[in-house]
Coordinates of C-alpha atoms and ligand atoms in Angstrom, one line a residue:
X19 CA 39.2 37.6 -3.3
X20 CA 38.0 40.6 -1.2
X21 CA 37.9 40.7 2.3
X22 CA 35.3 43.4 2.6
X23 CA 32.9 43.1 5.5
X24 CA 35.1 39.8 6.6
X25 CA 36.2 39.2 10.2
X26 CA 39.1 38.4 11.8
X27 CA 38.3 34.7 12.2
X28 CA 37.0 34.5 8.5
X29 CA 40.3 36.6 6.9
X30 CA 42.6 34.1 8.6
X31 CA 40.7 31.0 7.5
X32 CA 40.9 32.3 3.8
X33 CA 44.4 33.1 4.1
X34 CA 45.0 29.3 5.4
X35 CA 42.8 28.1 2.4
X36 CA 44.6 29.5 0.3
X37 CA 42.0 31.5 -1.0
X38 CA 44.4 34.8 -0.5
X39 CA 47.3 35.7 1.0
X40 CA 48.5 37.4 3.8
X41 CA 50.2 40.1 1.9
X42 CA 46.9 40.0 -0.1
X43 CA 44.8 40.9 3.0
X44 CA 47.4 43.8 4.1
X45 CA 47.3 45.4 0.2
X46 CA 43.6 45.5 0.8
X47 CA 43.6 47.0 4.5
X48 CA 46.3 49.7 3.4
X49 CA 44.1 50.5 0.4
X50 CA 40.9 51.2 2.7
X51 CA 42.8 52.8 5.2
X52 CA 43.4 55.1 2.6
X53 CA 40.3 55.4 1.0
X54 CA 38.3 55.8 4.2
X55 CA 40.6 57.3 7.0
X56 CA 40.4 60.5 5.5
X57 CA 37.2 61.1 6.5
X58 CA 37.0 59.0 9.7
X59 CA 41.0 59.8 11.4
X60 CA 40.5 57.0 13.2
X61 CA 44.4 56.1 12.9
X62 CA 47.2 58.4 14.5
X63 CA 50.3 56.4 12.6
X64 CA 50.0 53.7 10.0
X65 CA 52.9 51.7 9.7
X66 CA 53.1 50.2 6.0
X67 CA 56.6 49.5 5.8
X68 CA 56.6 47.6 9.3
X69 CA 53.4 45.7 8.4
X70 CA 54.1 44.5 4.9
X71 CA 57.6 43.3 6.4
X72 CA 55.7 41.4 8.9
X73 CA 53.0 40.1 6.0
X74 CA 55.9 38.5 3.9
X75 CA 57.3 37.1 7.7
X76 CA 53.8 35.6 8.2
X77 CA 52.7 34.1 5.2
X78 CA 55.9 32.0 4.9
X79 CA 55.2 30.3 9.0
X80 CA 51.0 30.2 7.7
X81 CA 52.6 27.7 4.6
X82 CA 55.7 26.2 6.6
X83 CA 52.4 25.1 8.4
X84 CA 53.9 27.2 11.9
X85 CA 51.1 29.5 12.8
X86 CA 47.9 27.4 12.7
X87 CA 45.9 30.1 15.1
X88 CA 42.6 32.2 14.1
X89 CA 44.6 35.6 14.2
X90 CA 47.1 34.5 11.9
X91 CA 47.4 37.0 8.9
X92 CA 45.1 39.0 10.4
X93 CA 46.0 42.9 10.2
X94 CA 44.9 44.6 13.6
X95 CA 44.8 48.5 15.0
X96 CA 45.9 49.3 18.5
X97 CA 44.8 51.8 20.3
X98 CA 47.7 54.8 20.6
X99 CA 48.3 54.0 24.8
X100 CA 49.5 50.6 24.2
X101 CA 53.0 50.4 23.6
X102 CA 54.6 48.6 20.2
X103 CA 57.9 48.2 19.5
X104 CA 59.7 50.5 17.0
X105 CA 56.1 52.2 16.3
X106 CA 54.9 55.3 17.6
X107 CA 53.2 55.8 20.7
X108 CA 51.6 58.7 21.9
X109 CA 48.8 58.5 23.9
X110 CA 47.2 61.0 21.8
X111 CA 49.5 63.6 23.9
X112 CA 51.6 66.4 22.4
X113 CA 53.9 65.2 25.5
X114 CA 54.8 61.9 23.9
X115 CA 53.9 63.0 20.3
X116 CA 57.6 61.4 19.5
X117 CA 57.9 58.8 22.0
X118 CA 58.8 55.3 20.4
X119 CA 58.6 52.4 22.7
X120 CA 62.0 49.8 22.9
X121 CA 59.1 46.9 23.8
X122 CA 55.9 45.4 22.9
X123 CA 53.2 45.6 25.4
X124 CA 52.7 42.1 26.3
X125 CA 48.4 41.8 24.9
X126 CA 50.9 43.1 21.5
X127 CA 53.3 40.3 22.0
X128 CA 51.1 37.8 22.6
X129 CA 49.2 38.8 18.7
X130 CA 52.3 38.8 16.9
X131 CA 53.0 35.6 18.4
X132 CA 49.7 34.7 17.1
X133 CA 50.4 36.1 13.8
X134 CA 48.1 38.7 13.9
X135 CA 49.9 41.7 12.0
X136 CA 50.1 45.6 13.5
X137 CA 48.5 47.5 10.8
X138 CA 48.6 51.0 12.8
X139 CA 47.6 53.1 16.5
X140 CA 44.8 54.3 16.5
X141 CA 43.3 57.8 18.0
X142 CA 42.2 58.5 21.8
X143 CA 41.0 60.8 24.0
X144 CA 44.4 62.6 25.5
X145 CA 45.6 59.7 28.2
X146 CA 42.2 57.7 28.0
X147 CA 40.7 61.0 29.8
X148 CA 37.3 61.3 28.3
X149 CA 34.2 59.6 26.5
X150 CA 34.3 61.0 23.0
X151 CA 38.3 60.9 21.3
X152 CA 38.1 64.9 21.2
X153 CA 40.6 65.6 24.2
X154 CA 43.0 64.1 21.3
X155 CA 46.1 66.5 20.5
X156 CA 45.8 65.5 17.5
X157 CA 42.5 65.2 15.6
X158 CA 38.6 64.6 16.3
X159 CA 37.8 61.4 14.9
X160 CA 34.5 60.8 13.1
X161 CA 32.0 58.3 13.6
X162 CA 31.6 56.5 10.4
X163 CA 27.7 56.0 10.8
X164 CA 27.6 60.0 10.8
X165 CA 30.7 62.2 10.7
X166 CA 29.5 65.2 12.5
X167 CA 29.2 62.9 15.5
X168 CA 31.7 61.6 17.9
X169 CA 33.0 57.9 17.8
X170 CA 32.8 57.8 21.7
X171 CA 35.7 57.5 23.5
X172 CA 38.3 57.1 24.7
X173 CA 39.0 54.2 22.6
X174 CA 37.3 56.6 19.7
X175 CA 39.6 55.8 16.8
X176 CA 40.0 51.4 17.6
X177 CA 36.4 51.6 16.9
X178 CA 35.8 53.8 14.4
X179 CA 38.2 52.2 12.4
X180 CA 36.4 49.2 12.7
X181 CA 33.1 50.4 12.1
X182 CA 34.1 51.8 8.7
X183 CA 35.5 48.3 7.7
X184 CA 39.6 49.6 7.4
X185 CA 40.3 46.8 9.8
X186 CA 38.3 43.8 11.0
X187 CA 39.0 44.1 14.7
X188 CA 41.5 46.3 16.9
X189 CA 42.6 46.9 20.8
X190 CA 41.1 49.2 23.2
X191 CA 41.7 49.7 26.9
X192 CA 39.1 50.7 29.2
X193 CA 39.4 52.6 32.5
X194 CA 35.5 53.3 33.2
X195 CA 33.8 52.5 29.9
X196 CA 36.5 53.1 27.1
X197 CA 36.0 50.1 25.3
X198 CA 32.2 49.8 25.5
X199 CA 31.0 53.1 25.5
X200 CA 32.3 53.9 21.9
X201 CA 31.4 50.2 20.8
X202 CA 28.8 51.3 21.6
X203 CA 28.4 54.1 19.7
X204 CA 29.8 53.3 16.6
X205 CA 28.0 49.9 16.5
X206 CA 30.8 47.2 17.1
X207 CA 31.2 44.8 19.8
X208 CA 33.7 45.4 22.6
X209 CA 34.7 43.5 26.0
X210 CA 36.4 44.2 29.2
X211 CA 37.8 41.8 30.6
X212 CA 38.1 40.8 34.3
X213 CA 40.6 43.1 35.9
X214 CA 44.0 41.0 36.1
X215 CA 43.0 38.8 33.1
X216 CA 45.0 40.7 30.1
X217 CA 48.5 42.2 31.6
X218 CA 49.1 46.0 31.9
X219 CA 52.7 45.8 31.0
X220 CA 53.1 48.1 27.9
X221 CA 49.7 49.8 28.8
X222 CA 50.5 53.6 29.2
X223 CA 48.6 53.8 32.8
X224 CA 45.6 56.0 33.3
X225 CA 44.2 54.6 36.5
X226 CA 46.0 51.4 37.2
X227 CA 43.8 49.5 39.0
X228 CA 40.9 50.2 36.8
X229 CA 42.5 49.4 33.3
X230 CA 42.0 47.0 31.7
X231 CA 42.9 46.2 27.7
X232 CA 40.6 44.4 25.1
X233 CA 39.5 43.4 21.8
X234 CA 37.2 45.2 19.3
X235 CA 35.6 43.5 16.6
X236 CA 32.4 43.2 14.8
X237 CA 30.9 40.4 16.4
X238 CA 31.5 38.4 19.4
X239 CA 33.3 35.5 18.3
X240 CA 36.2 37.6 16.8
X241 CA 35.9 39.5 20.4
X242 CA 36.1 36.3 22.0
X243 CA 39.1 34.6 20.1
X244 CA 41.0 37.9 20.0
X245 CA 40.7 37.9 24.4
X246 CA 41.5 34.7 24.2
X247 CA 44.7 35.3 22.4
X248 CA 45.9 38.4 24.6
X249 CA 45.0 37.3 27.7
X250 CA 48.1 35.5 30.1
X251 CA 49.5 35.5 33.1
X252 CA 52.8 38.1 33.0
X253 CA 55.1 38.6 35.6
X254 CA 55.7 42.2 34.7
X255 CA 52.2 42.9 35.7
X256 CA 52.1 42.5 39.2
X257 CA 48.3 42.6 39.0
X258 CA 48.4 40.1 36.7
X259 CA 46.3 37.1 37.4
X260 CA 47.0 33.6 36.9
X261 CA 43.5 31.9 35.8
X262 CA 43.0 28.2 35.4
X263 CA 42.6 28.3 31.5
X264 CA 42.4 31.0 29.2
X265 CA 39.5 29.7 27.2
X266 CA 36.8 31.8 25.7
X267 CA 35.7 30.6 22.7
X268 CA 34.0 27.2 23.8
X269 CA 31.4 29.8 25.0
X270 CA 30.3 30.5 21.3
X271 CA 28.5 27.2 21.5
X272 CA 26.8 27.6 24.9
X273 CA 23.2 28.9 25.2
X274 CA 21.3 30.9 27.7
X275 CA 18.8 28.6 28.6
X276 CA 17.8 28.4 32.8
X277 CA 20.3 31.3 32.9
X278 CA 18.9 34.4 35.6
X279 CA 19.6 37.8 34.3
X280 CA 18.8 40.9 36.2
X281 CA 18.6 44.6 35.1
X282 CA 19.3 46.8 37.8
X283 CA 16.0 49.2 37.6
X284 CA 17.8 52.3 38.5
X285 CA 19.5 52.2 35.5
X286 CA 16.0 52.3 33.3
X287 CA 14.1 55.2 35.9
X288 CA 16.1 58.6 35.3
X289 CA 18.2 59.9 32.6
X290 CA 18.4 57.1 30.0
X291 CA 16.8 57.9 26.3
X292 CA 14.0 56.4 25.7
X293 CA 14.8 54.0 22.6
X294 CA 18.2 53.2 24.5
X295 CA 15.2 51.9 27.2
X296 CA 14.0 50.0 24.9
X297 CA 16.3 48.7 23.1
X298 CA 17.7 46.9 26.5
X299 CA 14.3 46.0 26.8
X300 CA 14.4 44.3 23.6
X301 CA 17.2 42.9 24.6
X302 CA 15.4 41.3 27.7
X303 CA 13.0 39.8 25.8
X304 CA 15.4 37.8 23.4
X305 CA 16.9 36.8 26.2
X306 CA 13.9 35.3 27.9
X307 CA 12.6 33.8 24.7
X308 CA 15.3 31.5 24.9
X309 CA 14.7 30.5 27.9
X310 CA 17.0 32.8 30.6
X311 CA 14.9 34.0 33.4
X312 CA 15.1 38.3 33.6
X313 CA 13.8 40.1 36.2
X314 CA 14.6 43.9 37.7
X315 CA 16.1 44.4 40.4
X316 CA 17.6 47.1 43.1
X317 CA 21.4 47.6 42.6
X318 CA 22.7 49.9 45.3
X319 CA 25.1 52.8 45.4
X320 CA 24.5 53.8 41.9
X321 CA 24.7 57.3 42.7
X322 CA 27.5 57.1 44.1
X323 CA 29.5 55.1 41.4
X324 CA 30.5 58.6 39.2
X325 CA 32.3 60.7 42.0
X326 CA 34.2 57.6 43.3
X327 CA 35.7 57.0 39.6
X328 CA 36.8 60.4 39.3
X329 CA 38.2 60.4 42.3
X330 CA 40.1 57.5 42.3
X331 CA 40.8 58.0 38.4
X332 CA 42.3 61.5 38.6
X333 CA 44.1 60.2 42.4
X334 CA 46.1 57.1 40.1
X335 CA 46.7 59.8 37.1
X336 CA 48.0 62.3 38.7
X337 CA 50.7 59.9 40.2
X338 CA 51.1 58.0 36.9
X339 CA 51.5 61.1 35.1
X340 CA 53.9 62.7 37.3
X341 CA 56.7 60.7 34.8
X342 CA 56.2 62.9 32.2
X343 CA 58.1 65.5 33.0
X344 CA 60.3 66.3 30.1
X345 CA 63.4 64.3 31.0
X346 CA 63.5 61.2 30.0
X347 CA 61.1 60.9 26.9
X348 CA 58.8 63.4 24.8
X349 CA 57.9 67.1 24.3
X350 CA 60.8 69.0 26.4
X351 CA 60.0 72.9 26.0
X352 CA 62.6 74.7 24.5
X353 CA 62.8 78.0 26.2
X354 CA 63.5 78.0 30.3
X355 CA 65.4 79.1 33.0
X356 CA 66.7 75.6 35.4
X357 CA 65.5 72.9 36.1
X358 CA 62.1 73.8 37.9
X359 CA 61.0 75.9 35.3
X360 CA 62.0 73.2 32.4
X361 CA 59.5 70.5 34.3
X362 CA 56.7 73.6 34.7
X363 CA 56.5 74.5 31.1
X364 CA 57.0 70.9 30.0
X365 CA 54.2 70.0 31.6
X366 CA 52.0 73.0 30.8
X367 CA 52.6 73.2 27.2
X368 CA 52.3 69.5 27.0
X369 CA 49.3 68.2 28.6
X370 CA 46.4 69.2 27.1
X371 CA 43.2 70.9 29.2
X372 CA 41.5 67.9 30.2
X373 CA 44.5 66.1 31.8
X374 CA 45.4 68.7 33.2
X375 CA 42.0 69.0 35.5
X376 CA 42.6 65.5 36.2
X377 CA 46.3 66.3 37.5
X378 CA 44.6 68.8 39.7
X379 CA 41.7 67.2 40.7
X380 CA 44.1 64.1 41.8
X381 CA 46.7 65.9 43.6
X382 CA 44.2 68.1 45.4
X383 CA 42.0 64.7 46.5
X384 CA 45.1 63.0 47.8
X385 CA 46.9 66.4 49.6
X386 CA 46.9 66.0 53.1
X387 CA 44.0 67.4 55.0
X388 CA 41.4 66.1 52.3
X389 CA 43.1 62.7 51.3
X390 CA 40.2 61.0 54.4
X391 CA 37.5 63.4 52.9
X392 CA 37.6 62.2 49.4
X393 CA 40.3 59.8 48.5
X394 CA 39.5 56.9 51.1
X395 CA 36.0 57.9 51.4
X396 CA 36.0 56.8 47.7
X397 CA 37.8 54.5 48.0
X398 CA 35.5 52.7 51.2
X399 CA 32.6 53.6 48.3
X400 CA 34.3 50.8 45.9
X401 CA 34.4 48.7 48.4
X402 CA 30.7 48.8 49.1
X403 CA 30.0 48.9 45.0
X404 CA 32.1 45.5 44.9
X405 CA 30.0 44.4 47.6
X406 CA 26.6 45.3 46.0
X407 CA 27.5 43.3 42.9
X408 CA 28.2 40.0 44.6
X409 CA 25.1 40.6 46.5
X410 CA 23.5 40.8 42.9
X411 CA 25.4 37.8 41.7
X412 CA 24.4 35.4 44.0
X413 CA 21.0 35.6 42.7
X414 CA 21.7 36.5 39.0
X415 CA 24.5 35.0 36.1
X416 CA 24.4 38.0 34.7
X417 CA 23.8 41.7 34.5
X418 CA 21.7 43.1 31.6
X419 CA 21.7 47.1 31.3
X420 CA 22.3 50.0 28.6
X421 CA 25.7 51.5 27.6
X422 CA 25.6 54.9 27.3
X423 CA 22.4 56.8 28.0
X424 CA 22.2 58.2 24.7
X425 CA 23.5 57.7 21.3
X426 CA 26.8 59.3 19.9
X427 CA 26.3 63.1 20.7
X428 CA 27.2 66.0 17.7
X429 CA 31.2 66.9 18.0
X430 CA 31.5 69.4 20.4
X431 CA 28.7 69.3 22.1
X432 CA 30.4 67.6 25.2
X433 CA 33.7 70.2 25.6
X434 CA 31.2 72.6 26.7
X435 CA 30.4 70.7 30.3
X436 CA 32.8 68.5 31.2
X437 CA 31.0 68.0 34.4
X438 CA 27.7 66.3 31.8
X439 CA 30.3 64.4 30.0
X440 CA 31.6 62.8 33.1
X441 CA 27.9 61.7 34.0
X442 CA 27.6 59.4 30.9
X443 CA 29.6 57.2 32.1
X444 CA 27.1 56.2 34.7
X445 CA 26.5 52.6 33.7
X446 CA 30.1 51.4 32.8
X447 CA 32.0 52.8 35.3
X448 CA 30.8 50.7 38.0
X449 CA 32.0 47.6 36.4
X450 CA 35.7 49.0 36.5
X451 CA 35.4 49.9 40.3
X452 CA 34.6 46.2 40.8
X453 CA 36.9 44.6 38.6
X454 CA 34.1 42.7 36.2
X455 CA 34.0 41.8 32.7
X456 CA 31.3 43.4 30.3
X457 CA 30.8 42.8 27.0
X458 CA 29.0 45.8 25.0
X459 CA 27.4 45.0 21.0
X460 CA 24.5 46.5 19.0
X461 CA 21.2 45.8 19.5
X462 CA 19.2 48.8 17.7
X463 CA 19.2 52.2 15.5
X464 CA 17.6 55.5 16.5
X465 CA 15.1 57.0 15.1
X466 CA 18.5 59.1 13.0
X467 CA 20.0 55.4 12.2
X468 CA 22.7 55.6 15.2
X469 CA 23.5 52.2 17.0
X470 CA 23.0 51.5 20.2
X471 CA 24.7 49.3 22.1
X472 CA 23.9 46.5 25.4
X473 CA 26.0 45.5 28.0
X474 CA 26.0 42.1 30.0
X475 CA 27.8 42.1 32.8
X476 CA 29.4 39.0 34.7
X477 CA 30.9 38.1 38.0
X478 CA 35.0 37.9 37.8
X479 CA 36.2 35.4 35.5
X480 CA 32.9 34.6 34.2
X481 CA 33.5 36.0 30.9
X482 CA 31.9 33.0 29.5
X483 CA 28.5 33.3 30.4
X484 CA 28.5 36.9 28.9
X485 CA 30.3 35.9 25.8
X486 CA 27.3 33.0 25.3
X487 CA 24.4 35.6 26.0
X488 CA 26.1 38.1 23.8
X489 CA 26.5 35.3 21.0
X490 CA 23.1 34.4 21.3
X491 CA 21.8 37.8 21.4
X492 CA 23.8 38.7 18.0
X493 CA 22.6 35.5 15.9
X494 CA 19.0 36.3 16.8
X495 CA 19.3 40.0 15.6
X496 CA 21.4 39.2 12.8
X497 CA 18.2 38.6 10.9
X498 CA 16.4 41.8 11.4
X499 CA 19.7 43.3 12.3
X500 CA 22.6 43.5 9.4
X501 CA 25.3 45.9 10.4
X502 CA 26.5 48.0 6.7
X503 CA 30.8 47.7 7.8
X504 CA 30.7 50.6 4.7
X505 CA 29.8 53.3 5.5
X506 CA 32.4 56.2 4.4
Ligands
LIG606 N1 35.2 58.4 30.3 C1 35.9 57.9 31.4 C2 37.0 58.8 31.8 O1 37.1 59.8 31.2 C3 36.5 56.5 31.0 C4 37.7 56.6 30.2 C5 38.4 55.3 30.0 O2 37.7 54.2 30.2 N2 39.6 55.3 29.7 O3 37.7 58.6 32.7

């Protein structure tokens, strides 16, 4: 039996049919991985041994009748910042390029508990720092629909690896966009989740109170059982939040009807491709053929939304990042003279370009003398984002609007300007600064067969209205719509 173009939910019901086995499944996901990830270099480190170990482990509690769950059997990729036990994690950084976690990240925990078996880490933009998985020390990753084009980033390689069918569904983490924006682009489904909802602990931290991690799949009801799985309350995460249930998939079933979505109008005047325009538009109209009501509307401070991030993002990294300094784990340079000098050319041969603005830019916005100019000034800006959203949700459930403004761009086209790269983040970052949920999935190909992607957006912890309007949204394209999970 083949698991080709099967998702998670589907590979662990066959397994539990006894229609394959576990160790079946794995055989077949190793066997793609290396057929395809040649090409694609979505994955950083593959861990056969560990997996297959794990396989055996979890086929005997699927028959002793112990793990009953939708992930069990289910091979999964996680991106490289997300820390597993005994496996490799790097961060896509020469710093930590042999750094190997004593702990599981507790979203990791909670999928082995689940059964749901680590296949391999996946590549990244350098820390999370960027929006195409080239700041990588390692390798460019491809995008399987055309590999001369980025997969997005950061979360570059989760997706790509899911888009060219090696695995059904993998972990991302997003600080401003890094879960939807290359979902996006690579033509897989992707959600945030409300910030606090899936713990931090074991997540290498970019900007800590914008990260968030979560699931990547190829349609939303894997999305949604995979959140539902990771998500928990965790006392190591003191921003952890306890919710009253931690149910997601009772959405699947809901519709959109009497539902009021808007679509912020700025986001459709300047900037935004054209077919990306329309395919939210599209996207509009499916929605109010079954009966939601969508209208435009104004949503304030958009402008602002992009130099806020970055200042607040690059404020939290260059604090989180002041741990790496060569002591206690990763690269150590191996020519200096004392102390001083052994954390200076650490650091500097470690870090790659891009992180290293961000260092600069962060400890320059938070030096005394322009910490009030920029840093609170940005941080007074989030404040007034948050506020313009729950304006906008007490008249709307939801929030309908593009990903990206453009499809996946050629590699290297965005190394060149940074400054442009940084602007293309201009509809997901916003969502971060506020602490929402966003689910991002297909809805179209350009005119050169490239997906793009829609976002809905929701008010905190209404995951489930998004998840319902994305569900509904995929079953009426599926028709005219079939994803090829093929492609290299
Ligand atoms: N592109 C954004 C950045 O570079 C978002 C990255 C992310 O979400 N990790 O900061």
């Amino acid at each position: 039996m083949s698991i080709k173009n099967k998702t998670a939910v589907e590979i662990s019901k066959m397994i539990k049919d006894r229609q394959i086995s576990a160790v079946e499944v794995l055989e077949q996901t190793i066997q793609q991985i290396k057929e395809k990830d040649e090409k694609v270099k979505g994955f950083i480190t593959v861990d056969e041994d560990e997996a297959r170990k794990q396989a055996q482990i979890i086929q005997k509690g699927i028959e002793k009748g112990e793990l009953t769950g939708p992930l069990a059997g289910v091979p999964i990729a996680i991106k490289d910042n997300i820390d597993t036990k005994g496996i490799k994690t790097t961060c896509a950084s020469k710093i930590l390029y042999n750094f190997v976690p004593t702990f599981d990240a507790t979203a990791v925990k909670n999928l082995k508990e689940a059964g749901a078996i680590i296949v391999g880490k996946t590549n990244m933009d350098e820390f999370a720092m960027g929006s195409t998985s080239e700041t990588s020390a390692f390798a460019t990753t491809r995008n399987p629909w055309d590999l001369t084009k980025v997969p997005g980033g950061s979360s570059g390689g989760t997706c790509a690896v899911v888009a060219s069918g090696q695995v059904s569904c993998g972990l991302g983490s997003d600080t401003g966009g890094s879960i939807r924006q290359p979902s996006s682009y690579c033509g897989v489904t992707g959600i945030k989740p409300t910030y606090g909802t899936v713990s931090r602990y074991g997540l290498i931290a970019y900007g800590s109170s914008l990260d968030q991690i979560g699931p990547v799949a190829r349609n939303v009801a894997d999305c949604a059982t995979i959140l539902e799985t990771i998500s928990s309350y965790d006392r190591f995460d003191s921003t952890s939040m306890k919710r009253d249930k931690y149910d997601f998939t009772s959405a699947l079933d809901k519709d959109v009807k009497g539902m009021r979505i808007g679509i912020p109008k700025e986001y459709l005047e300047k900037g935004i491709d054209d077919e990306v325009k329309e395919a939210v538009l599209k996207a509009a109209q499916i929605m109010k053929d079954k009966g939601a009501k969508v209208e435009e509307f104004s949503l304030d401070l958009v402008d602002y939304a992009i130099p806020a991030y970055y200042i607040i993002a690059c404020a939290e990294a260059s604090s989180n990042l002041a741990r790496f300094d060569g002591v206690k784990y990763g690269y150590r340079s191996k020519e200096y003279e004392g102390l001083h000098e052994m954390y200076k050319k650490s650091r500097s041969e470690g870090f790659g370009d891009e992180v290293k603005r961000r260092i600069m830019l962060g400890s320059f916005v938070l030096s005394s003398g322009y910490y009030d100019a920029y840093y609170l000034k940005a941080l007074k800006v989030k404040r007034l984002i948050k506020e313009a959203y729950d304006k906008a949700f007490e008249k709307y459930d939801l929030i309908l609007g593009p990903v990206a403004p453009t499809t996946a761009p050629t590699i290297g086209e965005s190394l060149k300007d940074p400054l442009k790269m940084y602007l293309s983040d201009i509809y997901t970052i916003s969502v971060n600064l506020a602490g929402l949920p966003a689910i991002s999935l297909p809805c179209a190909l350009d005119k050169n067969k490239m997906p793009i992607g829609v976002q809905f957006i929701a008010n905190c912890f209404e995951e489930n209205k998004m998840i319902a309007a994305g569900q509904t949204l995929e079953k009426e394209l599926a028709e005219n719509f079939v994803l090829d999970f093929s492609l290299v």
